[in-house]
GROMACS .gro file of C-alpha atoms in nm:
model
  378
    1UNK     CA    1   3.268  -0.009   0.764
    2UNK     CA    2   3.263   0.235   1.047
    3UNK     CA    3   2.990   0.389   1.002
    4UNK     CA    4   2.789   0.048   0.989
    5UNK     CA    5   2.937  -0.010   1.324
    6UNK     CA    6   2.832   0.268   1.445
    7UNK     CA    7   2.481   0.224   1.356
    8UNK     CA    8   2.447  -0.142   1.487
    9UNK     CA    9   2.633   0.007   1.829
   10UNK     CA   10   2.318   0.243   1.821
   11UNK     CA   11   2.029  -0.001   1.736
   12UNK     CA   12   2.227  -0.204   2.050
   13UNK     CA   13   2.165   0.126   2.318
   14UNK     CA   14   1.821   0.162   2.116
   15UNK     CA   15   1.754  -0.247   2.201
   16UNK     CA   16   1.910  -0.184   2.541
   17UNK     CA   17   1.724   0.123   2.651
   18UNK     CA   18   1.371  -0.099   2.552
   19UNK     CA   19   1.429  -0.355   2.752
   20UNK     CA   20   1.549  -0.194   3.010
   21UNK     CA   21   1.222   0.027   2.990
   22UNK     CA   22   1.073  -0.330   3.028
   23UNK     CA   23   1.267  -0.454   3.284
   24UNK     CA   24   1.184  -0.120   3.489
   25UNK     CA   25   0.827  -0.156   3.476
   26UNK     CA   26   0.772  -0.535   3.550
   27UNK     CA   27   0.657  -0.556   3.198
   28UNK     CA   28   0.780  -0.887   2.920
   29UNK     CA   29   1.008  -0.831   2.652
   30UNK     CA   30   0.883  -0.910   2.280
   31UNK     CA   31   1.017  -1.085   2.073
   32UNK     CA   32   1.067  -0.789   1.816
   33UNK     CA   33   1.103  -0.468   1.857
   34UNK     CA   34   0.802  -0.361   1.681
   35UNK     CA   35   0.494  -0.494   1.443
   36UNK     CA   36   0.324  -0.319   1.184
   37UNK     CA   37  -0.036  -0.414   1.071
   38UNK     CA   38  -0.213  -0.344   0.733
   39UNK     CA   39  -0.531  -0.416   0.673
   40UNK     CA   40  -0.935  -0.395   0.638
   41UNK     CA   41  -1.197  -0.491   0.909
   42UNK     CA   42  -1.053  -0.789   1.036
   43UNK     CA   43  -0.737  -0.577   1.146
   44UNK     CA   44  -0.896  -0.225   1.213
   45UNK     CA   45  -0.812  -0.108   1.565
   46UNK     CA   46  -1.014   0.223   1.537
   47UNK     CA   47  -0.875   0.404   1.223
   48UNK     CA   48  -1.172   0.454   1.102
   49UNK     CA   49  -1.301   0.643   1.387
   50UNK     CA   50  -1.094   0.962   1.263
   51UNK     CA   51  -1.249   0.920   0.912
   52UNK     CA   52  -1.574   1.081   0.778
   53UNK     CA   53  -1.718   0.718   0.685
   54UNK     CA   54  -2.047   0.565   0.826
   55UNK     CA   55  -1.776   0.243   0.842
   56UNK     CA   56  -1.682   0.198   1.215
   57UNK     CA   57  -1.782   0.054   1.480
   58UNK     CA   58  -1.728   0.298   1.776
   59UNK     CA   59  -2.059   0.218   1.917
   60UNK     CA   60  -2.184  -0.089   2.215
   61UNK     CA   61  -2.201  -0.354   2.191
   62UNK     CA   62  -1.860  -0.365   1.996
   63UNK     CA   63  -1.612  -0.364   2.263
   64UNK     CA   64  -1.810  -0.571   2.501
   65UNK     CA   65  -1.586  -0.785   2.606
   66UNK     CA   66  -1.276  -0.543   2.532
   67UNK     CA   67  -1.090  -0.377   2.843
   68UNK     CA   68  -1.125  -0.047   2.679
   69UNK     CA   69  -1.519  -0.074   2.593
   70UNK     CA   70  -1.568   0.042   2.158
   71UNK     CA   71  -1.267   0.126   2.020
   72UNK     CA   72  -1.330   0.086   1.656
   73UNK     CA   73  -1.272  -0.349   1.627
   74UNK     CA   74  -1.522  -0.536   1.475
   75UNK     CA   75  -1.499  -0.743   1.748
   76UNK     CA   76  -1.665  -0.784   2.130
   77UNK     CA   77  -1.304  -0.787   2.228
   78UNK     CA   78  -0.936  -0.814   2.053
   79UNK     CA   79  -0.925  -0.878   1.636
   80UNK     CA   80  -0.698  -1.124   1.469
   81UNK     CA   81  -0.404  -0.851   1.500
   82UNK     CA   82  -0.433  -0.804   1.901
   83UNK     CA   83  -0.381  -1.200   1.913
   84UNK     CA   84  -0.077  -1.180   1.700
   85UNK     CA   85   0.023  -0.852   1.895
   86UNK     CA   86  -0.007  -1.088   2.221
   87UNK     CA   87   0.165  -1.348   2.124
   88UNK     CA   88   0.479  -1.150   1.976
   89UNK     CA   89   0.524  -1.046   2.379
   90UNK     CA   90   0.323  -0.641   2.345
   91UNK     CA   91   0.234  -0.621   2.639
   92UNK     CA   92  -0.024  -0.285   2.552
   93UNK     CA   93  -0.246  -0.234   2.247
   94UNK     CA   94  -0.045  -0.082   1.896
   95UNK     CA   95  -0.132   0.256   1.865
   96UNK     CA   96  -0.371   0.340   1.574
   97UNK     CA   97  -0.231   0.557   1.340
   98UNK     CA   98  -0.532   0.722   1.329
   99UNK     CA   99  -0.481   1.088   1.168
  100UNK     CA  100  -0.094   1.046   1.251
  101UNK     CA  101  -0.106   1.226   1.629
  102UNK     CA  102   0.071   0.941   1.802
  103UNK     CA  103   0.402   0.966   2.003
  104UNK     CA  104   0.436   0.566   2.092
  105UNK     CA  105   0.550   0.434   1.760
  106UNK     CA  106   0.820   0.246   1.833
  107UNK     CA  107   0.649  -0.059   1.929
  108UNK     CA  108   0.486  -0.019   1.608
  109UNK     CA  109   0.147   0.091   1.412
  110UNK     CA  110  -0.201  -0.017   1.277
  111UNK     CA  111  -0.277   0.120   0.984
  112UNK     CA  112  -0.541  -0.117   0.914
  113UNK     CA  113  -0.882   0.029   0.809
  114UNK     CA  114  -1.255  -0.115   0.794
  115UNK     CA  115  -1.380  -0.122   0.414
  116UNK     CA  116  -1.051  -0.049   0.270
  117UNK     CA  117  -0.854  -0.234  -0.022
  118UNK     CA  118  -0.606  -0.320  -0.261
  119UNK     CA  119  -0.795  -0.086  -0.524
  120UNK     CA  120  -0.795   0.267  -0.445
  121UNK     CA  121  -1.194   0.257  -0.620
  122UNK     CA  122  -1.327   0.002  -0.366
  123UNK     CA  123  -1.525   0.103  -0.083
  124UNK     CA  124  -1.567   0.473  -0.252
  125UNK     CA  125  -1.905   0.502  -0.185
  126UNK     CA  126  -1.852   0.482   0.234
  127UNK     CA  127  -1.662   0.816   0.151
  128UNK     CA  128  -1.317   0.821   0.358
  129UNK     CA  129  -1.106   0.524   0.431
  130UNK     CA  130  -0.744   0.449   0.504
  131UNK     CA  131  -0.725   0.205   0.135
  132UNK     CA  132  -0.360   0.044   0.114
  133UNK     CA  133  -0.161   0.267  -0.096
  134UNK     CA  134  -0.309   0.549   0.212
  135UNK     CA  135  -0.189   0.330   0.458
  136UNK     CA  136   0.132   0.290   0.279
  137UNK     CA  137   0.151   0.647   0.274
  138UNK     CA  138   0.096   0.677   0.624
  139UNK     CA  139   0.393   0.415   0.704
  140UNK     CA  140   0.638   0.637   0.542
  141UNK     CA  141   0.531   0.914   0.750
  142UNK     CA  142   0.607   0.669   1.066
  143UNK     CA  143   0.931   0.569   0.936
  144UNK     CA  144   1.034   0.923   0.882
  145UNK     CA  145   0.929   0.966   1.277
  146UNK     CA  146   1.136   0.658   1.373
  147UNK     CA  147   1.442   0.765   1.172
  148UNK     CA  148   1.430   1.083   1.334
  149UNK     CA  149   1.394   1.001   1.715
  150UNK     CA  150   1.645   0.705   1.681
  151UNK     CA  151   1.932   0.964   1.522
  152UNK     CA  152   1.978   0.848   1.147
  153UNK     CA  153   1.872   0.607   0.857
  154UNK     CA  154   2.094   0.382   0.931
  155UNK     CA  155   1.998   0.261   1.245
  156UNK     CA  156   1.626   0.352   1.151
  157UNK     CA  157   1.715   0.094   0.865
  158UNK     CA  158   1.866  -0.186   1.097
  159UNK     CA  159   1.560  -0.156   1.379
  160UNK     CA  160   1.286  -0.162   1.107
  161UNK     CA  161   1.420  -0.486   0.913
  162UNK     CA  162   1.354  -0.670   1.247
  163UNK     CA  163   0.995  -0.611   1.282
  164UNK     CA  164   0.726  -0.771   1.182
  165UNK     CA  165   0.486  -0.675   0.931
  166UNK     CA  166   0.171  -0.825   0.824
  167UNK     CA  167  -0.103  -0.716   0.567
  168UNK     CA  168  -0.445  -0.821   0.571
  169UNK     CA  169  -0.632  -0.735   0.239
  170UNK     CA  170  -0.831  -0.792  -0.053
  171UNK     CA  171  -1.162  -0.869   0.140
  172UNK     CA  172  -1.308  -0.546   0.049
  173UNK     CA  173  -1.203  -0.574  -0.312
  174UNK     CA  174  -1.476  -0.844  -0.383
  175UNK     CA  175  -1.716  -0.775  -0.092
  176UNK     CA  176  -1.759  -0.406  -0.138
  177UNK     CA  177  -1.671  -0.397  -0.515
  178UNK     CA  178  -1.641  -0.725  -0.791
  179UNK     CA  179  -1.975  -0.867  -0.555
  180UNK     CA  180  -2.158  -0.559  -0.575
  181UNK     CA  181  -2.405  -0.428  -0.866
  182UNK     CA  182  -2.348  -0.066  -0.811
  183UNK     CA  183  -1.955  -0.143  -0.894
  184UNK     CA  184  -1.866  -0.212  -1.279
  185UNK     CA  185  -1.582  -0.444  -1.258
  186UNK     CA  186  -1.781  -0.754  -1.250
  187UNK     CA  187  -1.901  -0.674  -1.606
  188UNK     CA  188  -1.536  -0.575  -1.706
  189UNK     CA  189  -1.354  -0.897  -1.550
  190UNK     CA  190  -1.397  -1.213  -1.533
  191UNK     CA  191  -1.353  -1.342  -1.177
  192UNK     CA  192  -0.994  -1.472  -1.344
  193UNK     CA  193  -0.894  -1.124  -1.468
  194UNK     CA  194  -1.036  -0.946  -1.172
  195UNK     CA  195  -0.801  -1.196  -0.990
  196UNK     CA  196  -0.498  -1.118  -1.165
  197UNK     CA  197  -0.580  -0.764  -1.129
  198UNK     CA  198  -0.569  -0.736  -0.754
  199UNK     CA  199  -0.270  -0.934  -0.757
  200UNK     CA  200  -0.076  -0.697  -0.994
  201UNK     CA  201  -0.188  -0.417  -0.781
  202UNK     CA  202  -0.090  -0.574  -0.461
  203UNK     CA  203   0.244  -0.669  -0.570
  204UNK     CA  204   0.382  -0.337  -0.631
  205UNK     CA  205   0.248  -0.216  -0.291
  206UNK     CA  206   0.425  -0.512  -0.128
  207UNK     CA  207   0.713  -0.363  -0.317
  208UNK     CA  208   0.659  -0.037  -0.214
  209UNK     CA  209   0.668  -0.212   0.128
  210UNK     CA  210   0.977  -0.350   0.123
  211UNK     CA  211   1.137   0.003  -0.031
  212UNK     CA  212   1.027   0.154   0.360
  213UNK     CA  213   1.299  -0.128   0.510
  214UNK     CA  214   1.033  -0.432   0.562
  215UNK     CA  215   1.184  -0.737   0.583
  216UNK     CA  216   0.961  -0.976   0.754
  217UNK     CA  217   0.594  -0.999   0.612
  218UNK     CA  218   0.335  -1.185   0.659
  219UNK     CA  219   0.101  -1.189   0.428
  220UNK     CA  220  -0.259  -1.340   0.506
  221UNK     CA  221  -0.462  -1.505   0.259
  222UNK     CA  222  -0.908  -1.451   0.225
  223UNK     CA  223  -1.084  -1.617   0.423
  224UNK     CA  224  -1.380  -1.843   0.329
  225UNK     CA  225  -1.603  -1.492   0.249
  226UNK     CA  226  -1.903  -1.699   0.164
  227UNK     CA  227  -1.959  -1.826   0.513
  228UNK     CA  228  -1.986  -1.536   0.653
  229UNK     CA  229  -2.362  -1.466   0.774
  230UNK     CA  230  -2.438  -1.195   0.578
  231UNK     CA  231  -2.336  -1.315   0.262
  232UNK     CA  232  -2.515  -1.670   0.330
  233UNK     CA  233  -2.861  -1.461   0.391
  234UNK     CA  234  -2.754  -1.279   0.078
  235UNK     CA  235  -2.669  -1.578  -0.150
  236UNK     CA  236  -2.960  -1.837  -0.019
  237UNK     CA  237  -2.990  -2.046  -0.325
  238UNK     CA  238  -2.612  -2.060  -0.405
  239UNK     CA  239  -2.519  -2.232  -0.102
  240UNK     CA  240  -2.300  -2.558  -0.098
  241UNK     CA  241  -2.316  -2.864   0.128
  242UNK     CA  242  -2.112  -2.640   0.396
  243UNK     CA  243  -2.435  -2.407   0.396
  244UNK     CA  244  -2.184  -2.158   0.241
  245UNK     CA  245  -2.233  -1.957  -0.067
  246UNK     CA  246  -1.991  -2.127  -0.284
  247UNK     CA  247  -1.942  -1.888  -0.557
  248UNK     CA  248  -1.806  -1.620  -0.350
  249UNK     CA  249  -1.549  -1.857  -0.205
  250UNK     CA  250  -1.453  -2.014  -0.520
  251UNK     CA  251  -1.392  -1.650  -0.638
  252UNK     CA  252  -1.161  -1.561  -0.363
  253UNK     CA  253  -0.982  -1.907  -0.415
  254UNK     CA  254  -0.831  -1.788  -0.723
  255UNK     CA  255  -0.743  -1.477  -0.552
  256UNK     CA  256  -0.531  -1.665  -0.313
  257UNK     CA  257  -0.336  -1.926  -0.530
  258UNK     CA  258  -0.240  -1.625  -0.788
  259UNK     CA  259  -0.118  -1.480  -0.426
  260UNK     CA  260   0.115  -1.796  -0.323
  261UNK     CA  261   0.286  -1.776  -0.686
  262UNK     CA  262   0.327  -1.398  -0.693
  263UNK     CA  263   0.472  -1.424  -0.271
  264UNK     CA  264   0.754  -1.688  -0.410
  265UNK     CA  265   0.823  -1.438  -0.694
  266UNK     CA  266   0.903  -1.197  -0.435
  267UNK     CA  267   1.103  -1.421  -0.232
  268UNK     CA  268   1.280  -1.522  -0.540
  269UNK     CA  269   1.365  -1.110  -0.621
  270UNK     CA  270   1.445  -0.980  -0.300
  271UNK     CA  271   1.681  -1.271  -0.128
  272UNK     CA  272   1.746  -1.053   0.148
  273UNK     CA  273   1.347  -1.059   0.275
  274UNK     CA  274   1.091  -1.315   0.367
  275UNK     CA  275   0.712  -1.268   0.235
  276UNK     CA  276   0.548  -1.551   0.398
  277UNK     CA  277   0.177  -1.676   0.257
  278UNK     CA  278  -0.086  -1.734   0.546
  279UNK     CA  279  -0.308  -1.944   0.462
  280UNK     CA  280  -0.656  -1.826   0.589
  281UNK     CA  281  -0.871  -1.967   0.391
  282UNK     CA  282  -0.759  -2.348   0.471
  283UNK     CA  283  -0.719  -2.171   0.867
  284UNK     CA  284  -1.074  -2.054   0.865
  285UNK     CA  285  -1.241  -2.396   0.809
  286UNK     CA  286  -1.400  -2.698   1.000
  287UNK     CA  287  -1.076  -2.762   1.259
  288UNK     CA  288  -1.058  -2.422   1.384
  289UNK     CA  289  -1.466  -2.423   1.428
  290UNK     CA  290  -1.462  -2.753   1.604
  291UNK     CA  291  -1.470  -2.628   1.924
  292UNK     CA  292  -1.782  -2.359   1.861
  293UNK     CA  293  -2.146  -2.461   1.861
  294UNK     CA  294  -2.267  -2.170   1.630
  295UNK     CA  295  -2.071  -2.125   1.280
  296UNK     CA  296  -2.329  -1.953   1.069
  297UNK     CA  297  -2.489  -1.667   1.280
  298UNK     CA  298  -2.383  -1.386   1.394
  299UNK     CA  299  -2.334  -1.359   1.795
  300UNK     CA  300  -2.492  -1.010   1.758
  301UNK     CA  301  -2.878  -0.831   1.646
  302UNK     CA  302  -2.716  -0.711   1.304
  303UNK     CA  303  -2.979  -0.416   1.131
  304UNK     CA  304  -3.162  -0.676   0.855
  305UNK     CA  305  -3.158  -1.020   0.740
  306UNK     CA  306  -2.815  -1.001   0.528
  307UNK     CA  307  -2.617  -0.712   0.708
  308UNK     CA  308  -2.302  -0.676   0.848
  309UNK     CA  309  -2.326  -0.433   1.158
  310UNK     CA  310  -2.472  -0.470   1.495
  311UNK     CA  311  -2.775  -0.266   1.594
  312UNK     CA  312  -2.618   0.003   1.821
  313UNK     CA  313  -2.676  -0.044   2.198
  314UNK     CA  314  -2.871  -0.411   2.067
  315UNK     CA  315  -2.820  -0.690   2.401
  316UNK     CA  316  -2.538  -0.954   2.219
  317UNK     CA  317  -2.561  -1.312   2.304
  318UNK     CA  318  -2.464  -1.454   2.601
  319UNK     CA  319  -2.230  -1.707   2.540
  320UNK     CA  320  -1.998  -1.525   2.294
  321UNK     CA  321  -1.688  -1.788   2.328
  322UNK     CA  322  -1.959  -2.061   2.168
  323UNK     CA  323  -1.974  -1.815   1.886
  324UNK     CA  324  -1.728  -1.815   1.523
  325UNK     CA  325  -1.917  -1.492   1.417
  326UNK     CA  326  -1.947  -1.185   1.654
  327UNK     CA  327  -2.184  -0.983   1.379
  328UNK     CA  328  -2.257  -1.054   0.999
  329UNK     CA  329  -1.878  -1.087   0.881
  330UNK     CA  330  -1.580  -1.044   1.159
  331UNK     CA  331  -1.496  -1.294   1.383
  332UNK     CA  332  -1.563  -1.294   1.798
  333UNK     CA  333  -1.253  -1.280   2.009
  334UNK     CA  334  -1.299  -1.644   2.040
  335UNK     CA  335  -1.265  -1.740   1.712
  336UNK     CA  336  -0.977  -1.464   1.668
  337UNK     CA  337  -0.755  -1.618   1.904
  338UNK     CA  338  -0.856  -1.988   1.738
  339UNK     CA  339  -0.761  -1.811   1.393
  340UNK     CA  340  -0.423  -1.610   1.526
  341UNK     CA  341  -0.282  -1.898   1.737
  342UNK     CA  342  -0.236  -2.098   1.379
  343UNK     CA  343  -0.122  -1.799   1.178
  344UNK     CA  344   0.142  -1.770   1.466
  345UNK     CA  345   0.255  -2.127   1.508
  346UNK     CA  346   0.111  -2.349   1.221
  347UNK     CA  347  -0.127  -2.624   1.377
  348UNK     CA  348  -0.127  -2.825   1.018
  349UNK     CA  349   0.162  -2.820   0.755
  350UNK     CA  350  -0.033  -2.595   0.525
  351UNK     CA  351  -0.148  -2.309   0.766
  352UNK     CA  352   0.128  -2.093   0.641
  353UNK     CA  353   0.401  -2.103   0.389
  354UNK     CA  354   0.711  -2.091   0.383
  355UNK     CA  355   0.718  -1.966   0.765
  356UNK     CA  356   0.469  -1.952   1.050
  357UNK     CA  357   0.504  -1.588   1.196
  358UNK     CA  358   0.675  -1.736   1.520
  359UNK     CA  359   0.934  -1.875   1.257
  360UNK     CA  360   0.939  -1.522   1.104
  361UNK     CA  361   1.016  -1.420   1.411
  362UNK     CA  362   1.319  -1.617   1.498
  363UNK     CA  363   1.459  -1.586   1.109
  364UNK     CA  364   1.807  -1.467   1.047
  365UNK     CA  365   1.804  -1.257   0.736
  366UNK     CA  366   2.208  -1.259   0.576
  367UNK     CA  367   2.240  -0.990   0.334
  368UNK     CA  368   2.002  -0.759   0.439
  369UNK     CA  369   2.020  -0.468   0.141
  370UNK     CA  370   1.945  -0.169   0.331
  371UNK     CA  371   2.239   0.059   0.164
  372UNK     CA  372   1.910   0.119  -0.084
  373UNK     CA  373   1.692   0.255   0.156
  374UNK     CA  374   1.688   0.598   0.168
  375UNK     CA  375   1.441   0.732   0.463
  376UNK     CA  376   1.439   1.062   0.397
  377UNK     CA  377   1.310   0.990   0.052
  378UNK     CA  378   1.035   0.802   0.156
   0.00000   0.00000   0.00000
């Protein structure tokens, strides 16, 4: 009993000291103290640039529109996780974790990684990348930081379960593996099977997740991967009345209901934690487009009819905001705040499930189980 109030009288000074290092320097408070991204291409905020990988992106006219020019987004500006980063109250960019040389990790850490996946076998043949169970890997090394600077597990423990975590993947697995001929598991699963696969995977690294002291997750959902530019050039006589190709979204459909079950199975298990579904498949669809006048090509001069990058130092289009796609698969900044202002406070009853992330946010977990947690095992 005393010890636990002496570790909630040290997260206090640890809360205090933040804002006050706020407060100081004119800047706003957020409304955690720190958020932790996972993820693939969609989330990547330059870890890739440390790998040896022809995957990234450090190169104009990525970054355009971006205060600090080609950092490693897929993006002419911020990705999905700088408008969720925004809206929590950071008021400066989450460090990268890069190849773990960072000092500011309090605030929290992208892990997230261009090409990477839920399979440890997808993407092999772009040589490095960050896949989950690496990025996992790398959070435990963060934790271990945290613990240490803040004076002890315990209040490590109590600081961490306040954050906010989300994880972005599974895009990879079927773009750059079960959709490809130079991978096998196409002719080894059926897309049902292949389904149920990733989902087993993923499961145990959520709960490998949770072990490190997460317990607020978000966990996002595919998006509609058949509407992406590349993969209608790609797919030209398997497009639906959308003009998307339909097989590849029917695919990751499955993916994402097998998802939704095996979230409320965690929820069920661990009462203590919230793993909320976000649905971006439904998120990614006609509302949020509504306001853009190109939904089908990409905003950029991508390499060849049916590719994803942008031709290095290429002239972009001009009217970028009018645009869903920035190159041949990852959103403009445009369509990544349309896309993060519903993940963060739902705009239709089905955006997310059972929480919004700005419901995540306010949650009060009872019953936290954090005695378990041993950080210096991690």
């Amino acid at each position: 009993m005393a010890s636990g109030r002496k570790a909630l009288w040290a997260l206090s000074v640890v809360l205090l000291v933040s804002n006050w290092q706020h407060w100081t320097y004119g800047k706003a408070t957020p409304q955690v103290p720190c958020y932790f991204v996972f993820g693939d291409s969609l989330f990547d905020n330059g870890n890739n640039n440390y790998l040896n990988t022809p995957v990234k992106v450090n190169y104009l006219p990525y970054g355009i529109d971006f205060p600090l020019g080609a950092t490693g987004r897929c993006s002419n500006g911020l990705n999905i996780a700088d408008t969720i980063a925004e809206q929590l109250g950071f008021d400066s960019f989450i460090t990268d974790f890069g190849v773990g040389g960072f000092t500011n990790f309090l605030d929290g850490v992208n892990y997230g990684s261009s090409g990477a996946g839920i399979l440890d076998e997808t993407g092999y043949l772009s040589r490095d990348l960050f896949t989950m169970n690496i990025q996992l890997y790398n959070h435990k090394i963060t934790v271990s930081r945290i613990a240490k600077q803040l004076g002890g597990d315990d209040v490590a423990k109590k600081y961490l379960s306040k954050c906010i975590y989300v994880s972005d993947m599974g895009h990879n697995d079927y773009l750059n593996n079960y959709f490809l001929d130079t991978y096998n598991s196409s002719k080894l699963y059926s897309p049902d099977e292949y389904a149920k696969h990733l989902i087993k995977t993923y499961k145990t690294q959520l709960e490998d997740l949770y072990s490190t002291g997460a317990r607020k997750i978000a966990v996002f959902g595919l998006i509609r991967v058949g509407c992406m530019p590349s993969n209608i050039q790609q797919y030209p006589n398997e497009l639906d009345d959308s003009s998307c190709a339909y097989r590849l979204n029917d695919d990751v459909k499955i993916f994402n209901s097998l998802l939704q079950i095996m979230l409320e199975e965690l929820n069920e298990k661990h009462k203590d934690a919230v793993f909320t579904y976000i649905n971006s498949y439904d998120i990614d669809s006609h509302v949020t487009n509504a306001g853009f006048k190109n939904t089908r090509e990409s905003c950029c001069q991508v390499l060849k009819s049916g590719a994803v990058p942008c031709q290095s130092l290429s002239v972009p289009c001009a009217n970028r905001s009018e645009y869903v796609y920035w190159d041949g698969a990852h959103f403009t900044e445009a369509k990544a705040w349309a896309f993060g202002k519903r993940a963060f406070k739902r705009q239709l009853p089905g955006d997310a499930h059972p929480y919004d992330i700005s419901e995540l946010v306010k949650l009060e977990l009872h019953g936290n189980d954090l005695n378990n947690v041993n950080l210096a095992q991690l």
